CSV table of C-alpha atoms in Angstrom, one decimal:
chain,number,residue,atom,x,y,z
T,992,UNK,CA,165.5,45.0,87.2
T,993,UNK,CA,167.0,47.6,89.6
T,994,UNK,CA,165.1,50.9,89.6
T,995,UNK,CA,165.8,54.2,91.5
T,996,UNK,CA,163.0,56.5,92.3
T,997,UNK,CA,163.9,60.2,93.0
T,998,UNK,CA,161.5,62.1,95.2
T,999,UNK,CA,159.3,60.9,98.1
T,1000,UNK,CA,156.1,62.7,97.4
T,1001,UNK,CA,152.9,60.8,96.5
T,1002,UNK,CA,154.1,60.3,92.9
T,1003,UNK,CA,157.4,58.8,93.9
T,1004,UNK,CA,155.9,56.6,96.6
T,1005,UNK,CA,153.1,55.3,94.4
T,1006,UNK,CA,155.5,54.5,91.6
T,1007,UNK,CA,158.0,52.8,93.9
T,1008,UNK,CA,155.3,50.8,95.6
T,1009,UNK,CA,153.9,49.5,92.3
T,1010,UNK,CA,157.3,48.7,90.8
T,1011,UNK,CA,158.5,47.2,94.0
T,1012,UNK,CA,156.0,44.4,93.6
T,1013,UNK,CA,158.1,42.9,90.8
T,1014,UNK,CA,161.4,44.7,90.7
T,1015,UNK,CA,164.2,45.8,93.1
T,1016,UNK,CA,163.3,49.5,93.8
T,1017,UNK,CA,165.0,52.1,96.1
T,1018,UNK,CA,163.4,55.5,96.7
T,1019,UNK,CA,165.7,58.5,97.5
T,1020,UNK,CA,164.3,61.5,99.3
T,1021,UNK,CA,166.3,64.6,100.1
T,1022,UNK,CA,164.4,65.6,103.2
T,1023,UNK,CA,164.0,63.8,106.5
T,1024,UNK,CA,160.4,62.9,105.8
T,1025,UNK,CA,158.2,61.5,103.0
T,1026,UNK,CA,155.2,63.1,101.4
T,1027,UNK,CA,156.5,66.1,99.5
T,1028,UNK,CA,153.7,68.8,99.7
T,1029,UNK,CA,151.5,66.3,101.6
T,1030,UNK,CA,152.0,66.4,105.4
T,1031,UNK,CA,149.6,66.3,108.3
T,1032,UNK,CA,150.6,68.0,111.4
T,1033,UNK,CA,149.1,67.3,114.8
T,1034,UNK,CA,149.1,70.4,116.9
T,1035,UNK,CA,147.3,71.1,120.2
T,1036,UNK,CA,144.4,68.9,119.2
T,1037,UNK,CA,144.2,70.3,115.7
T,1038,UNK,CA,145.0,68.4,112.5
T,1039,UNK,CA,146.6,70.7,110.0
T,1040,UNK,CA,147.3,69.7,106.4
T,1041,UNK,CA,150.3,71.5,104.9
T,1042,UNK,CA,149.2,70.9,101.4
T,1043,UNK,CA,146.2,69.3,99.7
T,1044,UNK,CA,143.1,68.7,101.8
T,1045,UNK,CA,142.2,65.4,100.2
T,1046,UNK,CA,141.2,63.9,96.8
T,1047,UNK,CA,138.0,63.5,94.9
T,1048,UNK,CA,136.7,60.0,95.0
T,1049,UNK,CA,136.1,59.9,91.2
T,1050,UNK,CA,139.5,58.6,90.2
T,1051,UNK,CA,139.8,54.7,90.0
T,1052,UNK,CA,143.6,54.7,90.2
T,1053,UNK,CA,143.6,56.4,93.6
T,1054,UNK,CA,140.8,54.3,95.1
T,1055,UNK,CA,142.5,51.1,93.8
T,1056,UNK,CA,145.7,52.2,95.5
T,1057,UNK,CA,143.9,52.8,98.7
T,1058,UNK,CA,142.2,49.3,98.6
T,1059,UNK,CA,145.5,47.6,97.8
T,1060,UNK,CA,147.1,49.3,100.8
T,1061,UNK,CA,144.2,48.1,103.0
T,1062,UNK,CA,143.2,51.7,103.8
T,1063,UNK,CA,139.6,51.7,102.7
T,1064,UNK,CA,138.2,51.4,106.2
T,1065,UNK,CA,140.1,54.6,107.1
T,1066,UNK,CA,138.6,56.8,104.3
T,1067,UNK,CA,136.7,59.9,105.4
T,1068,UNK,CA,134.4,61.8,103.2
T,1069,UNK,CA,133.7,65.5,103.5
T,1070,UNK,CA,130.5,66.4,105.3
T,1071,UNK,CA,127.6,67.1,103.0
T,1072,UNK,CA,126.5,69.9,105.3
T,1073,UNK,CA,129.7,71.8,104.5
T,1074,UNK,CA,129.3,71.6,100.7
T,1075,UNK,CA,128.4,75.2,100.1
T,1076,UNK,CA,131.1,77.3,98.5
T,1077,UNK,CA,131.4,81.1,98.3
T,1078,UNK,CA,133.0,83.7,96.1
T,1079,UNK,CA,133.9,87.0,97.7
T,1080,UNK,CA,132.6,89.9,95.5
T,1081,UNK,CA,131.9,93.6,96.4
T,1082,UNK,CA,132.4,93.1,100.1
T,1083,UNK,CA,130.1,90.1,100.4
T,1084,UNK,CA,130.3,86.3,100.3
T,1085,UNK,CA,128.1,85.0,97.6
T,1086,UNK,CA,127.1,81.4,97.3
T,1087,UNK,CA,128.1,79.5,94.2
T,1088,UNK,CA,125.1,77.9,92.4
T,1089,UNK,CA,125.3,74.1,92.2
T,1090,UNK,CA,123.1,73.6,89.1
T,1091,UNK,CA,122.4,75.7,86.0
T,1092,UNK,CA,118.9,76.7,87.0
T,1093,UNK,CA,120.1,78.2,90.2
T,1094,UNK,CA,122.5,80.4,88.3
T,1095,UNK,CA,119.7,82.7,87.2
T,1096,UNK,CA,118.8,83.8,90.7
T,1097,UNK,CA,122.3,83.7,92.1
T,1098,UNK,CA,124.0,87.0,92.9
T,1099,UNK,CA,127.5,85.7,92.3
T,1100,UNK,CA,127.5,87.6,89.1
T,1101,UNK,CA,125.7,90.9,88.2
T,1102,UNK,CA,122.6,90.5,86.1
T,1103,UNK,CA,124.4,91.5,82.9
T,1104,UNK,CA,127.0,88.8,83.6
T,1105,UNK,CA,124.3,86.2,84.1
T,1106,UNK,CA,122.5,87.1,80.9
T,1107,UNK,CA,125.7,87.1,78.9
T,1108,UNK,CA,126.6,83.6,80.3
T,1109,UNK,CA,123.3,82.3,79.1
T,1110,UNK,CA,124.4,83.0,75.5
T,1111,UNK,CA,127.2,80.4,76.0
T,1112,UNK,CA,125.7,77.9,73.5
T,1113,UNK,CA,126.3,80.4,70.8
T,1114,UNK,CA,130.0,81.0,71.6
T,1115,UNK,CA,132.6,81.6,68.9
T,1116,UNK,CA,134.5,78.5,67.7
T,1117,UNK,CA,137.8,77.8,69.4
T,1118,UNK,CA,141.0,79.2,67.8
T,1119,UNK,CA,143.5,76.8,66.4
T,1120,UNK,CA,146.3,78.2,68.6
T,1121,UNK,CA,146.8,77.5,72.3
T,1122,UNK,CA,144.2,79.5,74.2
T,1123,UNK,CA,144.5,80.9,77.7
T,1124,UNK,CA,142.0,80.0,80.3
T,1125,UNK,CA,140.8,83.6,80.4
T,1126,UNK,CA,140.3,83.8,76.7
T,1127,UNK,CA,138.4,80.6,76.8
T,1128,UNK,CA,136.2,81.9,79.6
T,1129,UNK,CA,135.5,85.2,77.9
T,1130,UNK,CA,134.6,83.5,74.7
T,1131,UNK,CA,132.2,81.2,76.3
T,1132,UNK,CA,130.8,83.1,79.3
T,1133,UNK,CA,131.7,86.7,79.0
T,1134,UNK,CA,134.0,89.0,80.9
T,1135,UNK,CA,132.1,89.1,84.2
T,1136,UNK,CA,132.1,85.3,84.5
T,1137,UNK,CA,135.7,85.1,83.4
T,1138,UNK,CA,137.0,87.7,85.9
T,1139,UNK,CA,134.9,86.5,88.8
T,1140,UNK,CA,133.9,82.8,88.6
T,1141,UNK,CA,136.7,81.5,86.4
T,1142,UNK,CA,139.3,83.6,88.1
T,1143,UNK,CA,138.3,82.3,91.5
T,1144,UNK,CA,138.2,78.7,90.2
T,1145,UNK,CA,141.7,79.0,88.7
T,1146,UNK,CA,142.9,80.5,92.0
T,1147,UNK,CA,141.6,77.6,93.9
T,1148,UNK,CA,143.4,75.0,91.9
T,1149,UNK,CA,146.6,76.5,90.5
T,1150,UNK,CA,147.0,79.8,92.4
T,1151,UNK,CA,147.6,81.0,88.9
T,1152,UNK,CA,146.9,83.7,86.4
T,1153,UNK,CA,144.1,82.7,84.0
T,1154,UNK,CA,145.6,85.0,81.3
T,1155,UNK,CA,148.8,82.9,81.3
T,1156,UNK,CA,147.4,79.3,81.9
T,1157,UNK,CA,146.7,77.1,78.9
T,1158,UNK,CA,143.2,75.8,78.9
T,1159,UNK,CA,144.3,72.8,76.8
T,1160,UNK,CA,146.9,71.7,79.5
T,1161,UNK,CA,145.4,73.1,82.7
T,1162,UNK,CA,141.8,72.2,82.2
T,1163,UNK,CA,141.5,69.6,79.4
T,1164,UNK,CA,138.0,68.5,80.6
T,1165,UNK,CA,136.7,72.0,79.7
T,1166,UNK,CA,138.1,71.6,76.2
T,1167,UNK,CA,136.6,68.1,76.0
T,1168,UNK,CA,133.2,69.5,76.9
T,1169,UNK,CA,133.4,72.0,74.2
T,1170,UNK,CA,134.6,69.5,71.6
T,1171,UNK,CA,132.0,66.9,72.6
T,1172,UNK,CA,128.9,69.1,73.2
T,1173,UNK,CA,129.8,72.3,71.4
T,1174,UNK,CA,128.8,74.1,74.6
T,1175,UNK,CA,129.8,74.1,78.3
T,1176,UNK,CA,126.2,74.6,79.4
T,1177,UNK,CA,125.0,71.7,77.4
T,1178,UNK,CA,127.8,69.5,78.7
T,1179,UNK,CA,127.0,70.5,82.3
T,1180,UNK,CA,123.3,69.9,81.9
T,1181,UNK,CA,122.1,67.6,84.7
T,1182,UNK,CA,125.6,67.4,86.2
T,1183,UNK,CA,126.0,70.8,87.7
T,1184,UNK,CA,129.0,73.1,87.7
T,1185,UNK,CA,130.9,71.9,90.7
T,1186,UNK,CA,133.7,69.3,90.9
T,1187,UNK,CA,132.6,65.8,90.3
T,1188,UNK,CA,133.1,63.3,93.2
T,1189,UNK,CA,133.3,63.9,96.9
T,1190,UNK,CA,136.4,65.3,98.6
T,1191,UNK,CA,137.9,62.4,100.6
T,1192,UNK,CA,140.7,62.0,103.1
T,1193,UNK,CA,141.5,59.6,105.9
T,1194,UNK,CA,140.6,59.6,109.6
T,1195,UNK,CA,144.0,61.1,110.5
T,1196,UNK,CA,144.6,63.1,107.3
T,1197,UNK,CA,146.5,62.4,104.1
T,1198,UNK,CA,149.5,61.4,106.2
T,1199,UNK,CA,147.8,58.0,106.5
T,1200,UNK,CA,148.4,57.3,102.8
T,1201,UNK,CA,152.0,58.6,102.9
T,1202,UNK,CA,152.9,56.6,106.0
T,1203,UNK,CA,151.4,53.3,104.6
T,1204,UNK,CA,153.2,53.7,101.3
T,1205,UNK,CA,156.4,54.5,103.2
T,1206,UNK,CA,156.1,51.2,105.1
T,1207,UNK,CA,155.9,49.3,101.8
T,1208,UNK,CA,158.8,50.9,100.0
T,1209,UNK,CA,162.6,50.7,100.5
T,1210,UNK,CA,163.3,54.4,101.4
T,1211,UNK,CA,166.5,56.4,101.8
T,1212,UNK,CA,165.8,59.6,103.6
T,1213,UNK,CA,168.3,62.6,103.6
T,1214,UNK,CA,169.6,61.3,100.3
T,1215,UNK,CA,169.4,64.1,97.8
T,1216,UNK,CA,170.1,63.3,94.1
T,1217,UNK,CA,172.9,65.7,93.1
T,1218,UNK,CA,172.5,64.7,89.4
T,1219,UNK,CA,170.0,62.6,87.5
T,1220,UNK,CA,172.0,59.8,86.0
T,1221,UNK,CA,171.6,56.1,85.4
T,1222,UNK,CA,174.5,54.9,87.5
T,1223,UNK,CA,174.1,51.3,88.7
T,1224,UNK,CA,170.4,51.3,87.9
T,1225,UNK,CA,168.5,50.0,84.9
T,1226,UNK,CA,165.9,52.7,85.1
T,1227,UNK,CA,165.4,56.0,87.0
T,1228,UNK,CA,161.9,57.4,87.8
T,1229,UNK,CA,162.3,61.1,88.6
T,1230,UNK,CA,159.3,62.7,90.4
T,1231,UNK,CA,161.1,65.9,91.5
T,1232,UNK,CA,159.5,69.3,90.5
T,1233,UNK,CA,160.6,70.3,87.1
T,1234,UNK,CA,162.7,73.2,88.4
T,1235,UNK,CA,164.6,70.8,90.7
T,1236,UNK,CA,165.0,68.2,88.0
T,1237,UNK,CA,166.4,71.0,85.7
T,1238,UNK,CA,169.2,71.7,88.2
T,1239,UNK,CA,170.2,68.1,88.2
T,1240,UNK,CA,170.5,67.5,84.4
T,1241,UNK,CA,171.8,69.5,81.5
T,1242,UNK,CA,171.4,70.3,77.8
T,1243,UNK,CA,168.1,70.6,76.1
T,1244,UNK,CA,166.3,68.6,78.8
T,1245,UNK,CA,167.4,71.0,81.5
T,1246,UNK,CA,166.4,74.0,79.4
T,1247,UNK,CA,162.9,72.6,78.8
T,1248,UNK,CA,162.4,71.6,82.4
T,1249,UNK,CA,163.4,75.0,83.7
T,1250,UNK,CA,160.7,76.6,81.5
T,1251,UNK,CA,157.9,75.3,83.6
T,1252,UNK,CA,157.3,78.0,86.3
T,1253,UNK,CA,155.8,77.6,89.8
T,1254,UNK,CA,153.4,79.7,91.8
T,1255,UNK,CA,154.8,80.3,95.4
T,1256,UNK,CA,152.2,79.8,98.1
T,1257,UNK,CA,151.8,80.4,101.8
T,1258,UNK,CA,149.3,78.4,103.9
T,1259,UNK,CA,148.1,80.2,107.0
T,1260,UNK,CA,146.4,77.7,109.4
T,1261,UNK,CA,144.3,79.6,112.0
T,1262,UNK,CA,143.1,77.8,115.2
T,1263,UNK,CA,140.2,79.4,117.1
T,1264,UNK,CA,138.7,78.4,120.4
T,1265,UNK,CA,136.1,81.1,120.3
T,1266,UNK,CA,133.1,81.6,118.0
T,1267,UNK,CA,134.0,82.8,114.5
T,1268,UNK,CA,131.5,84.6,112.2
T,1269,UNK,CA,131.8,82.0,109.5
T,1270,UNK,CA,129.1,79.6,108.2
T,1271,UNK,CA,129.3,75.8,108.3
T,1272,UNK,CA,130.7,75.7,104.7
T,1273,UNK,CA,133.5,74.4,102.5
T,1274,UNK,CA,135.1,77.8,102.2
T,1275,UNK,CA,135.4,80.8,99.8
T,1276,UNK,CA,137.6,82.0,96.9
T,1277,UNK,CA,138.6,85.5,96.1
T,1278,UNK,CA,138.8,86.9,92.5
T,1279,UNK,CA,141.9,89.0,91.9
T,1280,UNK,CA,140.1,92.2,91.3
T,1281,UNK,CA,138.6,92.3,94.8
T,1282,UNK,CA,141.6,93.9,96.4
T,1283,UNK,CA,142.5,91.2,98.9
T,1284,UNK,CA,145.8,89.5,99.3
T,1285,UNK,CA,144.3,86.1,100.3
T,1286,UNK,CA,143.4,83.7,97.5
T,1287,UNK,CA,140.8,81.9,99.5
T,1288,UNK,CA,140.0,80.1,102.7
T,1289,UNK,CA,139.2,76.5,103.5
T,1290,UNK,CA,136.9,75.8,106.5
T,1291,UNK,CA,138.8,72.7,107.4
T,1292,UNK,CA,137.0,71.8,110.6
T,1293,UNK,CA,133.6,72.1,108.8
T,1294,UNK,CA,134.7,70.0,105.9
T,1295,UNK,CA,136.1,67.1,108.0
T,1296,UNK,CA,135.1,66.1,111.5
T,1297,UNK,CA,137.9,65.8,114.1
T,1298,UNK,CA,140.2,68.4,112.4
T,1299,UNK,CA,139.7,70.6,115.6
T,1300,UNK,CA,138.8,69.9,119.2
T,1301,UNK,CA,135.1,70.1,120.2
T,1302,UNK,CA,134.0,73.7,120.2
T,1303,UNK,CA,137.1,74.9,118.2
T,1304,UNK,CA,137.5,75.7,114.5
T,1305,UNK,CA,140.3,75.4,112.0
T,1306,UNK,CA,140.7,77.4,108.9
T,1307,UNK,CA,143.4,77.5,106.3
T,1308,UNK,CA,144.1,80.7,104.3
T,1309,UNK,CA,145.9,80.5,101.0
T,1310,UNK,CA,148.1,83.4,100.0
T,1311,UNK,CA,150.6,84.3,97.3
T,1312,UNK,CA,150.3,82.6,94.0
T,1313,UNK,CA,151.5,83.6,90.5
T,1314,UNK,CA,150.1,87.1,90.7
T,1315,UNK,CA,151.5,87.9,94.2
T,1316,UNK,CA,154.9,86.2,94.2
T,1317,UNK,CA,156.5,88.6,96.7
T,1318,UNK,CA,154.1,87.6,99.5
T,1319,UNK,CA,156.6,85.1,100.7
T,1320,UNK,CA,159.2,87.9,101.1
T,1321,UNK,CA,157.3,88.9,104.3
T,1322,UNK,CA,158.1,87.5,107.7
T,1323,UNK,CA,155.5,85.3,109.5
T,1324,UNK,CA,154.1,88.1,111.6
T,1325,UNK,CA,153.4,90.2,108.5
T,1326,UNK,CA,151.8,87.3,106.7
T,1327,UNK,CA,149.6,86.6,109.7
T,1328,UNK,CA,148.5,90.2,109.9
T,1329,UNK,CA,147.7,90.4,106.2
T,1330,UNK,CA,145.6,87.2,106.5
T,1331,UNK,CA,143.6,88.4,109.5
T,1332,UNK,CA,143.0,91.9,108.0
T,1333,UNK,CA,141.6,90.3,104.9
T,1334,UNK,CA,139.4,87.9,106.9
T,1335,UNK,CA,138.0,90.9,108.8
T,1336,UNK,CA,136.9,92.4,105.4
T,1337,UNK,CA,135.3,89.1,104.5
T,1338,UNK,CA,133.6,88.1,107.8
T,1339,UNK,CA,133.3,91.5,109.5
T,1340,UNK,CA,135.2,90.6,112.6
T,1341,UNK,CA,137.8,88.1,113.6
T,1342,UNK,CA,138.6,87.0,117.2
T,1343,UNK,CA,142.3,86.6,118.1
T,1344,UNK,CA,143.3,83.0,117.1
T,1345,UNK,CA,144.3,80.6,119.8
T,1346,UNK,CA,147.2,79.6,117.6
T,1347,UNK,CA,148.5,79.7,114.0
T,1348,UNK,CA,150.9,77.9,111.7
T,1349,UNK,CA,152.4,79.3,108.5
T,1350,UNK,CA,153.6,76.9,105.9
T,1351,UNK,CA,155.7,78.3,103.0
T,1352,UNK,CA,156.0,76.6,99.6
T,1353,UNK,CA,158.5,78.7,97.6
T,1354,UNK,CA,158.2,76.3,94.6
T,1355,UNK,CA,154.4,76.2,95.0
T,1356,UNK,CA,152.2,74.8,92.3
T,1357,UNK,CA,153.4,74.1,88.8
T,1358,UNK,CA,151.9,76.4,86.2
T,1359,UNK,CA,150.7,75.0,82.9
T,1360,UNK,CA,151.1,78.2,81.0
T,1361,UNK,CA,150.6,78.8,77.3
T,1362,UNK,CA,152.7,76.5,75.3
T,1363,UNK,CA,152.8,73.9,78.0
T,1364,UNK,CA,151.9,71.0,75.7
T,1365,UNK,CA,154.8,71.9,73.4
T,1366,UNK,CA,157.1,72.1,76.4
T,1367,UNK,CA,156.0,68.6,77.5
T,1368,UNK,CA,156.5,67.3,74.0
T,1369,UNK,CA,160.0,68.8,73.9
T,1370,UNK,CA,160.8,67.2,77.4
T,1371,UNK,CA,159.6,63.8,76.2
T,1372,UNK,CA,161.8,64.0,73.1
T,1373,UNK,CA,164.9,65.0,75.2
T,1374,UNK,CA,164.4,62.4,77.9
T,1375,UNK,CA,166.6,59.3,77.5
T,1376,UNK,CA,164.9,55.9,77.4
T,1377,UNK,CA,166.2,54.9,80.9
T,1378,UNK,CA,164.6,57.9,82.5
T,1379,UNK,CA,160.9,58.6,83.3
T,1380,UNK,CA,159.7,62.0,84.5
T,1381,UNK,CA,156.4,62.2,86.4
T,1382,UNK,CA,154.8,64.3,89.0
T,1383,UNK,CA,152.7,67.4,89.3
T,1384,UNK,CA,154.9,69.5,86.9
T,1385,UNK,CA,153.6,67.8,83.8
T,1386,UNK,CA,150.1,66.4,83.4
T,1387,UNK,CA,148.1,67.3,86.5
T,1388,UNK,CA,148.6,69.0,89.8
T,1389,UNK,CA,146.0,67.3,91.9
T,1390,UNK,CA,146.7,64.2,94.0
T,1391,UNK,CA,144.5,62.1,91.8
T,1392,UNK,CA,146.4,63.2,88.6
T,1393,UNK,CA,149.7,62.5,90.3
T,1394,UNK,CA,148.8,59.0,91.3
T,1395,UNK,CA,147.2,58.2,88.0
T,1396,UNK,CA,150.2,59.4,86.0
T,1397,UNK,CA,152.7,57.8,88.4
T,1398,UNK,CA,151.1,54.4,88.0
T,1399,UNK,CA,150.6,54.5,84.3
T,1400,UNK,CA,153.0,52.9,81.8
T,1401,UNK,CA,155.5,51.9,84.4
T,1402,UNK,CA,156.7,48.8,82.5
T,1403,UNK,CA,156.8,50.5,79.0
């Protein structure tokens, strides 16, 4: 069987590699490099990720792929010492509690917000309609938790608007906790609130995975797909973002694909060779109502060793998102100034960076907004049997979700 794979991100590479073990597969990528949103840049001794920082080690599909590619010895887990996460509220960084008992004494929420959240086991039943993430959070935890904790959580994953995102599609595990236990607190008992698994990368960043997959796949770079058609191939696997796929097809399928929006994002990498007033931590997130333009900051050189030279530090500031789409209209100097001004409000002072790098993602992160499940059903119904659509636009934006989805049902 001859198969064409469109798009050289991790979804396309994983699918092409797996199918290539038993079929004739060619991958077409429009750019001059592979990886899509994944790219590791080596710059003056710093190792800068353009996109995701790693993946959680709780997804078997990703770990099995790593083993099959003989990359397990190169895995690198995030430092335990940098596990603490903060939320910026009322001019101060406040540590997120790791377990339910710590929530009572944490100042991440005002006292009234903490007391309201404790009533979560007696939440109203879920409505039958598609419910937004914010509605879900208010119903379970109250307005304070929804507008501080959940808002920050959604910002960190989707750079999105909790009032627009569908909890059913964006956070299916929260829905599953409610359905299985009747309560989020009961479901989290003994497991904590934080993400399950340990953030994991490779000794030279995620580029290691991309490069190894690229070595095992028949790749055509600078080969954009003008249209999505079967041509001389038995099957086509399209991993392009939905908006790009919509431009290359027509009819009902194009209409449904174009209805999946994205959140534009800017990543501002800051390199410091002088002391910075920031703890040895994972980073912080910023709820929308705190008046900052930055969405959050990852303390990259604290999370992973060797991301910065000895004595230096590397941070990545996230900006833009669904609720600040015009951020990318600014030039690089303006974006840098905005980032540094906000960091001064968070840390108190910021020395001049030794260097910086600004990465722009106009398409950004796919948004699973209200009605997303219906849109996916309509896309599935309009997709011809020779075409398979996969990637971050549909059933998961994280690297793990992309790999799992790309590798599932390939021969069906």
